[in-house]
mmCIF file of N, CA and C in Angstrom:
data_model
loop_
_atom_site.group_PDB
_atom_site.id
_atom_site.type_symbol
_atom_site.label_atom_id
_atom_site.label_comp_id
_atom_site.label_asym_id
_atom_site.label_seq_id
_atom_site.Cartn_x
_atom_site.Cartn_y
_atom_site.Cartn_z
ATOM 1 N N UNK A 1294 -21.346 -14.450 -11.620
ATOM 2 C CA UNK A 1294 -20.565 -14.414 -12.802
ATOM 3 C C UNK A 1294 -21.404 -13.806 -14.027
ATOM 4 N N UNK A 1295 -20.596 -12.958 -14.613
ATOM 5 C CA UNK A 1295 -21.476 -12.257 -15.920
ATOM 6 C C UNK A 1295 -20.437 -12.475 -17.021
ATOM 7 N N UNK A 1296 -20.988 -12.335 -18.240
ATOM 8 C CA UNK A 1296 -20.247 -12.525 -19.551
ATOM 9 C C UNK A 1296 -19.060 -11.561 -19.390
ATOM 10 N N UNK A 1297 -17.952 -11.921 -19.649
ATOM 11 C CA UNK A 1297 -16.795 -10.874 -19.674
ATOM 12 C C UNK A 1297 -16.193 -10.827 -18.526
ATOM 13 N N UNK A 1298 -16.519 -11.463 -17.623
ATOM 14 C CA UNK A 1298 -15.657 -11.710 -16.303
ATOM 15 C C UNK A 1298 -14.414 -12.517 -16.686
ATOM 16 N N UNK A 1299 -13.369 -12.350 -15.822
ATOM 17 C CA UNK A 1299 -12.086 -12.956 -16.232
ATOM 18 C C UNK A 1299 -12.261 -14.461 -15.648
ATOM 19 N N UNK A 1300 -12.150 -15.512 -16.349
ATOM 20 C CA UNK A 1300 -12.276 -16.855 -15.903
ATOM 21 C C UNK A 1300 -11.221 -17.179 -14.871
ATOM 22 N N UNK A 1301 -10.143 -16.540 -14.583
ATOM 23 C CA UNK A 1301 -9.168 -16.806 -13.749
ATOM 24 C C UNK A 1301 -9.540 -16.652 -12.434
ATOM 25 N N UNK A 1302 -10.759 -15.786 -12.194
ATOM 26 C CA UNK A 1302 -11.134 -15.227 -10.892
ATOM 27 C C UNK A 1302 -12.511 -16.143 -10.555
ATOM 28 N N UNK A 1303 -12.697 -17.142 -11.157
ATOM 29 C CA UNK A 1303 -13.955 -17.991 -10.701
ATOM 30 C C UNK A 1303 -13.474 -18.794 -9.605
ATOM 31 N N UNK A 1304 -14.253 -18.777 -8.552
ATOM 32 C CA UNK A 1304 -13.988 -19.624 -7.322
ATOM 33 C C UNK A 1304 -14.624 -20.939 -7.684
ATOM 34 N N UNK A 1305 -13.623 -21.950 -8.009
ATOM 35 C CA UNK A 1305 -14.186 -23.377 -8.520
ATOM 36 C C UNK A 1305 -14.716 -24.005 -7.381
ATOM 37 N N UNK A 1306 -14.324 -23.821 -6.105
ATOM 38 C CA UNK A 1306 -14.826 -24.669 -4.816
ATOM 39 C C UNK A 1306 -16.168 -24.224 -4.717
ATOM 40 N N UNK A 1307 -16.631 -22.896 -4.677
ATOM 41 C CA UNK A 1307 -18.069 -22.398 -4.525
ATOM 42 C C UNK A 1307 -18.893 -22.887 -5.803
ATOM 43 N N UNK A 1308 -18.343 -22.883 -7.040
ATOM 44 C CA UNK A 1308 -19.072 -23.148 -8.256
ATOM 45 C C UNK A 1308 -19.356 -24.655 -8.102
ATOM 46 N N UNK A 1309 -18.565 -25.401 -7.719
ATOM 47 C CA UNK A 1309 -18.950 -27.029 -7.481
ATOM 48 C C UNK A 1309 -19.922 -27.135 -6.463
ATOM 49 N N UNK A 1310 -19.901 -26.461 -5.254
ATOM 50 C CA UNK A 1310 -20.658 -26.596 -4.232
ATOM 51 C C UNK A 1310 -21.981 -26.116 -4.523
ATOM 52 N N UNK A 1311 -22.164 -25.002 -5.213
ATOM 53 C CA UNK A 1311 -23.609 -24.307 -5.390
ATOM 54 C C UNK A 1311 -24.147 -24.576 -6.880
ATOM 55 N N UNK A 1312 -23.392 -25.247 -7.656
ATOM 56 C CA UNK A 1312 -23.768 -25.486 -9.072
ATOM 57 C C UNK A 1312 -23.977 -24.173 -9.870
ATOM 58 N N UNK A 1313 -23.387 -23.307 -9.490
ATOM 59 C CA UNK A 1313 -23.674 -21.790 -10.089
ATOM 60 C C UNK A 1313 -22.144 -21.108 -10.045
ATOM 61 N N UNK A 1314 -21.900 -20.568 -11.048
ATOM 62 C CA UNK A 1314 -20.608 -19.744 -11.086
ATOM 63 C C UNK A 1314 -20.412 -18.598 -10.132
ATOM 64 N N UNK A 1315 -19.402 -18.606 -9.509
ATOM 65 C CA UNK A 1315 -18.971 -17.550 -8.342
ATOM 66 C C UNK A 1315 -17.821 -16.982 -8.638
ATOM 67 N N UNK A 1316 -17.599 -15.599 -8.836
ATOM 68 C CA UNK A 1316 -16.329 -14.915 -9.021
ATOM 69 C C UNK A 1316 -15.760 -14.238 -7.529
ATOM 70 N N UNK A 1317 -14.524 -14.454 -7.546
ATOM 71 C CA UNK A 1317 -13.732 -13.835 -6.412
ATOM 72 C C UNK A 1317 -13.776 -12.385 -6.573
ATOM 73 N N UNK A 1318 -14.080 -11.742 -5.462
ATOM 74 C CA UNK A 1318 -13.972 -10.369 -5.584
ATOM 75 C C UNK A 1318 -12.811 -9.939 -4.600
ATOM 76 N N UNK A 1319 -11.854 -9.033 -5.170
ATOM 77 C CA UNK A 1319 -10.574 -8.731 -4.688
ATOM 78 C C UNK A 1319 -10.862 -7.302 -3.922
ATOM 79 N N UNK A 1320 -10.604 -7.107 -2.776
ATOM 80 C CA UNK A 1320 -10.681 -5.821 -2.165
ATOM 81 C C UNK A 1320 -9.262 -5.308 -2.040
ATOM 82 N N UNK A 1321 -8.968 -4.059 -2.335
ATOM 83 C CA UNK A 1321 -7.546 -3.509 -1.995
ATOM 84 C C UNK A 1321 -7.558 -3.031 -0.502
ATOM 85 N N UNK A 1322 -6.477 -3.476 0.102
ATOM 86 C CA UNK A 1322 -6.213 -3.208 1.392
ATOM 87 C C UNK A 1322 -5.490 -1.789 1.490
ATOM 88 N N UNK A 1323 -6.313 -0.857 2.215
ATOM 89 C CA UNK A 1323 -5.851 0.498 2.213
ATOM 90 C C UNK A 1323 -5.195 0.996 3.489
ATOM 91 N N UNK A 1324 -5.369 0.196 4.487
ATOM 92 C CA UNK A 1324 -4.745 0.420 5.967
ATOM 93 C C UNK A 1324 -3.577 -0.293 6.146
ATOM 94 N N UNK A 1325 -2.313 0.400 5.667
ATOM 95 C CA UNK A 1325 -0.978 -0.200 5.775
ATOM 96 C C UNK A 1325 -0.337 0.452 6.660
ATOM 97 N N UNK A 1326 0.467 -0.298 7.394
ATOM 98 C CA UNK A 1326 1.415 0.585 8.292
ATOM 99 C C UNK A 1326 2.706 0.892 7.545
ATOM 100 N N UNK A 1327 3.024 2.237 7.998
ATOM 101 C CA UNK A 1327 4.251 2.913 7.412
ATOM 102 C C UNK A 1327 5.165 3.220 8.570
ATOM 103 N N UNK A 1328 6.492 2.858 8.412
ATOM 104 C CA UNK A 1328 7.549 3.185 9.230
ATOM 105 C C UNK A 1328 8.621 3.754 8.687
ATOM 106 N N UNK A 1329 9.000 4.971 9.213
ATOM 107 C CA UNK A 1329 10.124 5.586 8.817
ATOM 108 C C UNK A 1329 11.186 5.641 9.821
ATOM 109 N N UNK A 1330 12.391 5.068 9.413
ATOM 110 C CA UNK A 1330 13.304 4.903 10.386
ATOM 111 C C UNK A 1330 14.553 5.905 9.964
ATOM 112 N N UNK A 1331 14.925 6.601 11.110
ATOM 113 C CA UNK A 1331 15.750 7.801 10.907
ATOM 114 C C UNK A 1331 16.905 7.677 11.796
ATOM 115 N N UNK A 1332 18.200 7.861 11.146
ATOM 116 C CA UNK A 1332 19.350 8.045 11.935
ATOM 117 C C UNK A 1332 19.345 9.219 12.786
ATOM 118 N N UNK A 1333 19.264 9.148 14.182
ATOM 119 C CA UNK A 1333 19.250 10.428 14.898
ATOM 120 C C UNK A 1333 20.726 10.368 15.759
ATOM 121 N N UNK A 1334 21.762 10.045 15.242
ATOM 122 C CA UNK A 1334 22.980 9.933 15.939
ATOM 123 C C UNK A 1334 23.626 11.504 15.633
ATOM 124 N N UNK A 1335 24.867 11.641 16.389
ATOM 125 C CA UNK A 1335 25.535 12.956 16.296
ATOM 126 C C UNK A 1335 25.901 13.314 14.890
ATOM 127 N N UNK A 1336 25.950 12.324 13.919
ATOM 128 C CA UNK A 1336 26.248 12.724 12.540
ATOM 129 C C UNK A 1336 25.383 13.435 11.876
ATOM 130 N N UNK A 1337 24.024 13.607 12.377
ATOM 131 C CA UNK A 1337 23.006 14.455 11.816
ATOM 132 C C UNK A 1337 23.223 15.851 12.230
ATOM 133 N N UNK A 1338 24.082 16.224 12.929
ATOM 134 C CA UNK A 1338 24.280 17.589 13.334
ATOM 135 C C UNK A 1338 25.181 18.346 12.392
ATOM 136 N N UNK A 1339 25.452 17.756 11.245
ATOM 137 C CA UNK A 1339 26.297 18.302 10.302
ATOM 138 C C UNK A 1339 25.545 18.895 9.146
ATOM 139 N N UNK A 1340 25.985 19.888 8.354
ATOM 140 C CA UNK A 1340 25.063 20.448 7.324
ATOM 141 C C UNK A 1340 25.782 21.654 6.784
ATOM 142 N N UNK A 1341 24.923 22.197 6.028
ATOM 143 C CA UNK A 1341 25.306 23.543 5.431
ATOM 144 C C UNK A 1341 24.790 24.848 6.411
ATOM 145 N N UNK A 1342 25.180 25.941 5.791
ATOM 146 C CA UNK A 1342 24.705 27.266 6.586
ATOM 147 C C UNK A 1342 23.054 27.265 6.519
ATOM 148 N N UNK A 1343 22.470 26.697 5.501
ATOM 149 C CA UNK A 1343 21.199 26.986 5.497
ATOM 150 C C UNK A 1343 20.480 25.952 6.434
ATOM 151 N N UNK A 1344 20.798 24.703 6.465
ATOM 152 C CA UNK A 1344 20.066 23.739 7.604
ATOM 153 C C UNK A 1344 20.951 22.592 7.668
ATOM 154 N N UNK A 1345 20.623 21.910 8.800
ATOM 155 C CA UNK A 1345 21.426 20.696 9.262
ATOM 156 C C UNK A 1345 20.850 19.490 8.601
ATOM 157 N N UNK A 1346 21.508 18.572 8.539
ATOM 158 C CA UNK A 1346 21.176 17.280 7.894
ATOM 159 C C UNK A 1346 19.699 16.836 8.691
ATOM 160 N N UNK A 1347 19.878 16.936 9.860
ATOM 161 C CA UNK A 1347 18.574 16.422 10.796
ATOM 162 C C UNK A 1347 17.305 17.212 10.325
ATOM 163 N N UNK A 1348 17.519 18.469 10.024
ATOM 164 C CA UNK A 1348 16.316 19.364 9.518
ATOM 165 C C UNK A 1348 15.814 18.743 8.078
ATOM 166 N N UNK A 1349 16.714 18.563 7.292
ATOM 167 C CA UNK A 1349 16.336 18.089 5.864
ATOM 168 C C UNK A 1349 15.784 16.603 6.201
ATOM 169 N N UNK A 1350 16.218 15.690 7.034
ATOM 170 C CA UNK A 1350 15.651 14.399 7.141
ATOM 171 C C UNK A 1350 14.311 14.467 7.666
ATOM 172 N N UNK A 1351 14.142 15.523 8.568
ATOM 173 C CA UNK A 1351 12.669 15.760 9.111
ATOM 174 C C UNK A 1351 11.659 16.119 8.136
ATOM 175 N N UNK A 1352 11.957 16.992 7.157
ATOM 176 C CA UNK A 1352 11.222 17.519 6.170
ATOM 177 C C UNK A 1352 10.959 16.406 5.058
ATOM 178 N N UNK A 1353 11.915 15.644 4.802
ATOM 179 C CA UNK A 1353 11.639 14.529 3.871
ATOM 180 C C UNK A 1353 10.717 13.545 4.537
ATOM 181 N N UNK A 1354 10.887 13.101 5.901
ATOM 182 C CA UNK A 1354 9.968 12.248 6.620
ATOM 183 C C UNK A 1354 8.372 12.833 6.648
ATOM 184 N N UNK A 1355 8.411 14.134 6.805
ATOM 185 C CA UNK A 1355 6.970 14.743 6.751
ATOM 186 C C UNK A 1355 6.443 14.712 5.567
ATOM 187 N N UNK A 1356 7.131 15.055 4.342
ATOM 188 C CA UNK A 1356 6.649 14.942 2.982
ATOM 189 C C UNK A 1356 6.204 13.438 2.621
ATOM 190 N N UNK A 1357 7.034 12.438 2.990
ATOM 191 C CA UNK A 1357 6.683 11.149 2.809
ATOM 192 C C UNK A 1357 5.444 10.801 3.610
ATOM 193 N N UNK A 1358 5.310 11.092 4.923
ATOM 194 C CA UNK A 1358 4.203 10.774 5.616
ATOM 195 C C UNK A 1358 2.723 11.357 5.204
ATOM 196 N N UNK A 1359 2.832 12.661 4.720
ATOM 197 C CA UNK A 1359 1.664 13.315 4.167
ATOM 198 C C UNK A 1359 1.305 12.514 2.874
ATOM 199 N N UNK A 1360 2.421 12.274 2.041
ATOM 200 C CA UNK A 1360 2.017 11.583 0.860
ATOM 201 C C UNK A 1360 1.264 10.303 1.166
ATOM 202 N N UNK A 1361 1.926 9.569 2.175
ATOM 203 C CA UNK A 1361 1.272 8.247 2.601
ATOM 204 C C UNK A 1361 -0.139 8.343 3.012
ATOM 205 N N UNK A 1362 -0.560 9.387 3.627
ATOM 206 C CA UNK A 1362 -1.957 9.475 4.150
ATOM 207 C C UNK A 1362 -2.704 9.941 3.009
ATOM 208 N N UNK A 1363 -2.268 10.639 2.059
ATOM 209 C CA UNK A 1363 -3.022 11.163 0.917
ATOM 210 C C UNK A 1363 -3.385 9.952 -0.006
ATOM 211 N N UNK A 1364 -2.483 9.036 -0.089
ATOM 212 C CA UNK A 1364 -2.702 7.958 -0.971
ATOM 213 C C UNK A 1364 -3.250 6.810 -0.230
#
């Protein structure tokens, strides 16, 4: 514990056991599972002249996946 640490983060059980203040250290969990669920039924074969709905969905999923990997 150092002056200026948030009092709410003190681990009171360890502090009582060791007679010395201990502060909890929080680590951000970076490895999270991402699942993209996509409708691949025949309704995805509809679209404009430029591209079908299933192509648009594939691009959106790829963008989200690359964004998730970068962050």
